[in-house]
Short mmCIF file of C-alpha atoms in Angstrom, two decimals:
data_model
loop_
_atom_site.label_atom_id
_atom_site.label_comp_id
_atom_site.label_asym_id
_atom_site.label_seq_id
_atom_site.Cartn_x
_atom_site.Cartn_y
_atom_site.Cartn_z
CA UNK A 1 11.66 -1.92 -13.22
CA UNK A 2 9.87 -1.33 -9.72
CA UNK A 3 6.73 0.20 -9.70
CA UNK A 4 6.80 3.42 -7.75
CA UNK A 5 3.75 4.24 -5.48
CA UNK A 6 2.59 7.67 -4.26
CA UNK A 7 3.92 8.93 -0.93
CA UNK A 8 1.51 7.91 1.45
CA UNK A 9 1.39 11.69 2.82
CA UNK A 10 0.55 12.97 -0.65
CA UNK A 11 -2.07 10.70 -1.18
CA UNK A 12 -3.83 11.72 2.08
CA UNK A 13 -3.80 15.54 0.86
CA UNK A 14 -5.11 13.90 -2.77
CA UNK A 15 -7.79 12.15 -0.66
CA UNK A 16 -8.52 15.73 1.37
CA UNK A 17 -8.65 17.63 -2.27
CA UNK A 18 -10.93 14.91 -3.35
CA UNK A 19 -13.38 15.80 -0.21
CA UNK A 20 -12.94 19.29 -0.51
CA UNK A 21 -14.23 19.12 -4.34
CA UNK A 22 -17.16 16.71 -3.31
CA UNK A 23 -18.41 18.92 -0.27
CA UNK A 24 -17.97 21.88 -3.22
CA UNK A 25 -15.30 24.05 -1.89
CA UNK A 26 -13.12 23.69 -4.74
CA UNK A 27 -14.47 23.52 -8.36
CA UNK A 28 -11.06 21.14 -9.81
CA UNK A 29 -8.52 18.75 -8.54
CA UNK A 30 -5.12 19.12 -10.02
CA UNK A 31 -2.34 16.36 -9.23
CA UNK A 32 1.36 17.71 -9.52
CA UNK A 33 4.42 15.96 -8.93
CA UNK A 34 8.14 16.34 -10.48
CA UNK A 35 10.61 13.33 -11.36
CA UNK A 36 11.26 10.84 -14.29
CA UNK A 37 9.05 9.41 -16.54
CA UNK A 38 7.85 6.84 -13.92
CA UNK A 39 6.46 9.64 -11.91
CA UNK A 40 3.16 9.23 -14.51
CA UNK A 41 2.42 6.06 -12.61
CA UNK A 42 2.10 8.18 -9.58
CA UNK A 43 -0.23 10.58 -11.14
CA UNK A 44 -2.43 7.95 -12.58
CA UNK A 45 -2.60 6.96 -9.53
CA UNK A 46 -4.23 10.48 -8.16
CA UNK A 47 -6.63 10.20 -10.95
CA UNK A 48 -7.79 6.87 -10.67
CA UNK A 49 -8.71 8.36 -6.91
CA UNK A 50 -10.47 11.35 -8.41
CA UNK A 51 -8.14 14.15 -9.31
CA UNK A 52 -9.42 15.40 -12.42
CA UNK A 53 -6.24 15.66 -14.42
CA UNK A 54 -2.63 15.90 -13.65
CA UNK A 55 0.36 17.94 -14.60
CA UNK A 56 3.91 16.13 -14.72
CA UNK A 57 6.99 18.03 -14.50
CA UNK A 58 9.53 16.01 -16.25
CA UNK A 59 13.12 15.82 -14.82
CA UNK A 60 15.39 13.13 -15.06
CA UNK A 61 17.67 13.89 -11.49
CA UNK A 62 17.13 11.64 -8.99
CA UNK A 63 14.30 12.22 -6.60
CA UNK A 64 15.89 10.97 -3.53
CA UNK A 65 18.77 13.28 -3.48
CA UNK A 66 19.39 15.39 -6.86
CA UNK A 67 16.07 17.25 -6.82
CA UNK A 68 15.34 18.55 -3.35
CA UNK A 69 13.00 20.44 -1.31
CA UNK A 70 14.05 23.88 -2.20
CA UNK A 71 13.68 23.17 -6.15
CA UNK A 72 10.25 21.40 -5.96
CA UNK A 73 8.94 24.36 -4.45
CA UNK A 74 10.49 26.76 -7.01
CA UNK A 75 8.81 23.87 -9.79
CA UNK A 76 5.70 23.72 -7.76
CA UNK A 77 5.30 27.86 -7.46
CA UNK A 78 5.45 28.21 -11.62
CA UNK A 79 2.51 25.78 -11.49
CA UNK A 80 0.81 28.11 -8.66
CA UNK A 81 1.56 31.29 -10.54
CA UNK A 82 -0.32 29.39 -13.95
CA UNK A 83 -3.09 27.97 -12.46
CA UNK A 84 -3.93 30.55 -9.38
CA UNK A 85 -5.41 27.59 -7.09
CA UNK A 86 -7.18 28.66 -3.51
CA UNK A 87 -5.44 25.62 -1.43
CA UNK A 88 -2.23 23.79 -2.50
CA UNK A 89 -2.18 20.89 -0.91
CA UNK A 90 0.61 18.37 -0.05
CA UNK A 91 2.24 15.82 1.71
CA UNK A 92 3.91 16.88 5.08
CA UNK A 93 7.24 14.72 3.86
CA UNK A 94 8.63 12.20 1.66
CA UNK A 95 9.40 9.20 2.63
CA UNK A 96 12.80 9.06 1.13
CA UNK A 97 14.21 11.97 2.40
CA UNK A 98 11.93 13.01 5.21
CA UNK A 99 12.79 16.50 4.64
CA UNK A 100 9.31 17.95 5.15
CA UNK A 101 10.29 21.21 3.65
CA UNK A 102 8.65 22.02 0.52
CA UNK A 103 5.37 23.15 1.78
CA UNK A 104 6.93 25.74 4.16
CA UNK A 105 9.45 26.99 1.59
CA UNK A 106 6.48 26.78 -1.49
CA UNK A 107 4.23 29.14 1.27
CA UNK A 108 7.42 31.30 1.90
CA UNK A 109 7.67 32.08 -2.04
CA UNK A 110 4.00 32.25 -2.12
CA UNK A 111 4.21 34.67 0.32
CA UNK A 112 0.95 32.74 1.13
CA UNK A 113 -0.33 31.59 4.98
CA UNK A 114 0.39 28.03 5.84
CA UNK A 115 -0.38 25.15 8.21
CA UNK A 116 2.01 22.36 8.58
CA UNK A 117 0.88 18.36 9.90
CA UNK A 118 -3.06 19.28 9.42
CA UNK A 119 -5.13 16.76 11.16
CA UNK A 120 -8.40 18.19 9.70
CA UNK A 121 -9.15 20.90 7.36
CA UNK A 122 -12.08 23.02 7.61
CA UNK A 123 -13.05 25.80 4.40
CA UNK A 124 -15.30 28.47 5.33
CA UNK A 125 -18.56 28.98 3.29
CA UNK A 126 -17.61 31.65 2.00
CA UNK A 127 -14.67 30.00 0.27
CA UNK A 128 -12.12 33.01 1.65
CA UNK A 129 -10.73 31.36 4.80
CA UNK A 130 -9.68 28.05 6.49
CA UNK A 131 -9.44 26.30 9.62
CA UNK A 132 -6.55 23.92 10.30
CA UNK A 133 -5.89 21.28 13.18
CA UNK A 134 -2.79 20.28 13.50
CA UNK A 135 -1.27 17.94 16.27
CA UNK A 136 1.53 19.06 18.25
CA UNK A 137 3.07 17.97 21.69
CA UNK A 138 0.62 20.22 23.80
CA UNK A 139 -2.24 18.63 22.65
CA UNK A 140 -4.19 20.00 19.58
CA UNK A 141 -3.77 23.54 17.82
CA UNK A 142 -6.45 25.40 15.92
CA UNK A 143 -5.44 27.98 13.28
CA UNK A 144 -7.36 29.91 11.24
CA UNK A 145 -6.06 31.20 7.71
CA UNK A 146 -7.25 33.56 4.50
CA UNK A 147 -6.94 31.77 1.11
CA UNK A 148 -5.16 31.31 -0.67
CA UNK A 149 -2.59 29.17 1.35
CA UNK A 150 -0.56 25.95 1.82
CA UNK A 151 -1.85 22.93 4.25
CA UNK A 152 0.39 20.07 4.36
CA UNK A 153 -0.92 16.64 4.97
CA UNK A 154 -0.77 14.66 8.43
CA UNK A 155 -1.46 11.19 8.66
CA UNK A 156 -4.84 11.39 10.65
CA UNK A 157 -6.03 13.57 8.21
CA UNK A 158 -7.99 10.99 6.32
CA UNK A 159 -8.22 7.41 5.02
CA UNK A 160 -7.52 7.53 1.51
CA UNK A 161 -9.65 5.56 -0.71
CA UNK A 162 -8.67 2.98 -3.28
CA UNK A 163 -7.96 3.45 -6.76
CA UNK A 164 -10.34 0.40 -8.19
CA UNK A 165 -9.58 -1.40 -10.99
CA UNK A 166 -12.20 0.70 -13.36
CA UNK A 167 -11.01 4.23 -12.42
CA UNK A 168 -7.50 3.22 -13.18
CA UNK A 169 -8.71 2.09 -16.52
CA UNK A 170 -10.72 5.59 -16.98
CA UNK A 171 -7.84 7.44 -15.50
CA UNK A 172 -6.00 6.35 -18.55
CA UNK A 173 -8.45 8.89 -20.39
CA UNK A 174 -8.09 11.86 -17.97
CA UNK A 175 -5.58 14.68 -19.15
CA UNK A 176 -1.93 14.78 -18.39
CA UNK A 177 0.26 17.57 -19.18
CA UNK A 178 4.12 17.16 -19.70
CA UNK A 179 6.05 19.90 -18.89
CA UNK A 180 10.11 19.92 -19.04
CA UNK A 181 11.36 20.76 -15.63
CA UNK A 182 14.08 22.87 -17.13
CA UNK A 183 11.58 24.80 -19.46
CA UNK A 184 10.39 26.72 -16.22
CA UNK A 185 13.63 28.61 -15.92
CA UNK A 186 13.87 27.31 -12.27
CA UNK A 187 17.11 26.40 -10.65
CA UNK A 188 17.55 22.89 -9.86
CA UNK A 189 21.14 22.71 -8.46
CA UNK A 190 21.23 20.72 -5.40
CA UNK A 191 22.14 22.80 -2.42
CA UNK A 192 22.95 19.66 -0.32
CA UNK A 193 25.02 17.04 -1.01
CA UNK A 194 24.60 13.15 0.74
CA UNK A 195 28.06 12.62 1.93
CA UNK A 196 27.25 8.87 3.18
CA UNK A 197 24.08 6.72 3.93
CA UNK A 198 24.45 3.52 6.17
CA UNK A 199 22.95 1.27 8.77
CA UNK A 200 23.34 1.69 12.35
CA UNK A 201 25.58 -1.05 14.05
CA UNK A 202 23.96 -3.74 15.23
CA UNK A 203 22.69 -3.83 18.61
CA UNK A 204 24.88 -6.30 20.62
CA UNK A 205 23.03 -9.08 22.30
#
C-alpha cells in the first residue's frame, strides 16, 4: 500500500513540457507512463502540475525488473506513432534501475535526433528545430537538432513546481486514457534477467 511518486527525472522533463507549452512552443502536454494500476497516481501527479491529460499503459509486470528499457520504448513509440508529438520528452533514468536507456533506444526506433542529460532546452521560433545543453566532463556541449526528436531530462534542467492541493483536486477531472499494454502488439519479454541484488559488505572500522 505505498504510495508511488514520479521519478524525479520525469518530473523535471514534465516541468520543461509545462514551460515549453506556457512560452507557446507546444500547443498540448501529454503525460505517459507504463506499469500497474498505481502508475495513475503518478500521472495525476503530472496533471495536477499542468499536463493536460494523460495516457496510462496498463501492465501488470513489475517495473523494476519485468518491464525494461527496451519494451517501454517499443510501448512509448505506439503512443508516438498515434499522437505525432514534435518533442518527447523524458527522464534521463529511473531511479530503480538506473538504466537510462529508453530515450536513446525510443530515438533509435524513431529514427528521430536526440539529446541525452539536457541541462536547458531551447525551441526555435519557428517551431522546426532545437537547441540542447547538456553537461558532460569537458565542460558544457551545445547541440542543435530538427524536430521532431527525443531530449531526456537532466537534473539542472529545472525546478519542478508543486502539485497544490487544488490542482490535484482538478486533476481528478482531466482525461486519462487506459490502454492495455498487451493490446499494442509490442513485445514485452524481458531480455535481462536480475540474477542477484545485495548490499556491499560493510566497511571495516
Amino acid at each position: 500500500n505505498v504510495k508511488m511518486s514520479m521519478n524525479p527525472f520525469c518530473e523535471i522533463a514534465v516541468e520543461e513540457g509545462i514551460r515549453l507549452r506556457e512560452k507557446g512552443h507546444i500547443s498540448e502536454l501529454v503525460a505517459v507512463s507504463a506499469g500497474p494500476a498505481k502508475t495513475a497516481d503518478t500521472l495525476r501527479q503530472a496533471l495536477a502540475m499542468g499536463a493536460d491529460r494523460a495516457i496510462h499503459l496498463q501492465t501488470d509486470l513489475r517495473t523494476d525488473q519485468e518491464l525494461q528499457s527496451l519494451s517501454v520504448a517499443k510501448l512509448l513509440a505506439k503512443i508516438v506513432e498515434k499522437e505525432t508529438p514534435s518533442i518527447v520528452l523524458l527522464g534521463k533514468q529511473a531511479i530503480d534501475s538506473d538504466a537510462g536507456q529508453t530515450a536513446a533506444i525510443l530515438a533509435g526506433l524513431l529514427g528521430w535526433p536526440q539529446a541525452g542529460s539536457a541541462s536547458q532546452v531551447t525551441v526555435d521560433d519557428t517551431k522546426t528545430s532545437v537547441k540542447v545543453a547538456r553537461e558532460v566532463d569537458a565542460g558544457i556541449q551545445e547541440l542543435q537538432m530538427p524536430l521532431p526528436a527525443v531530449i531526456s531530462a537532466d537534473l539542472r534542467l529545472n525546478e519542478p513546481r508543486y502539485a497544490t492541493l487544488p490542482n490535484l483536486m482538478k486533476a481528478k477531472k482531466k482525461k486519462m486514457e487506459v490502454i492495455k499494454a498487451d493490446s499494442l502488439e509490442v513485445d514485452l519479454a524481458p531480455r535481462v534477467q536480475v540474477l542477484k541484488v545485495e548490499e556491499p559488505p560493510a566497511r571495516a572500522g
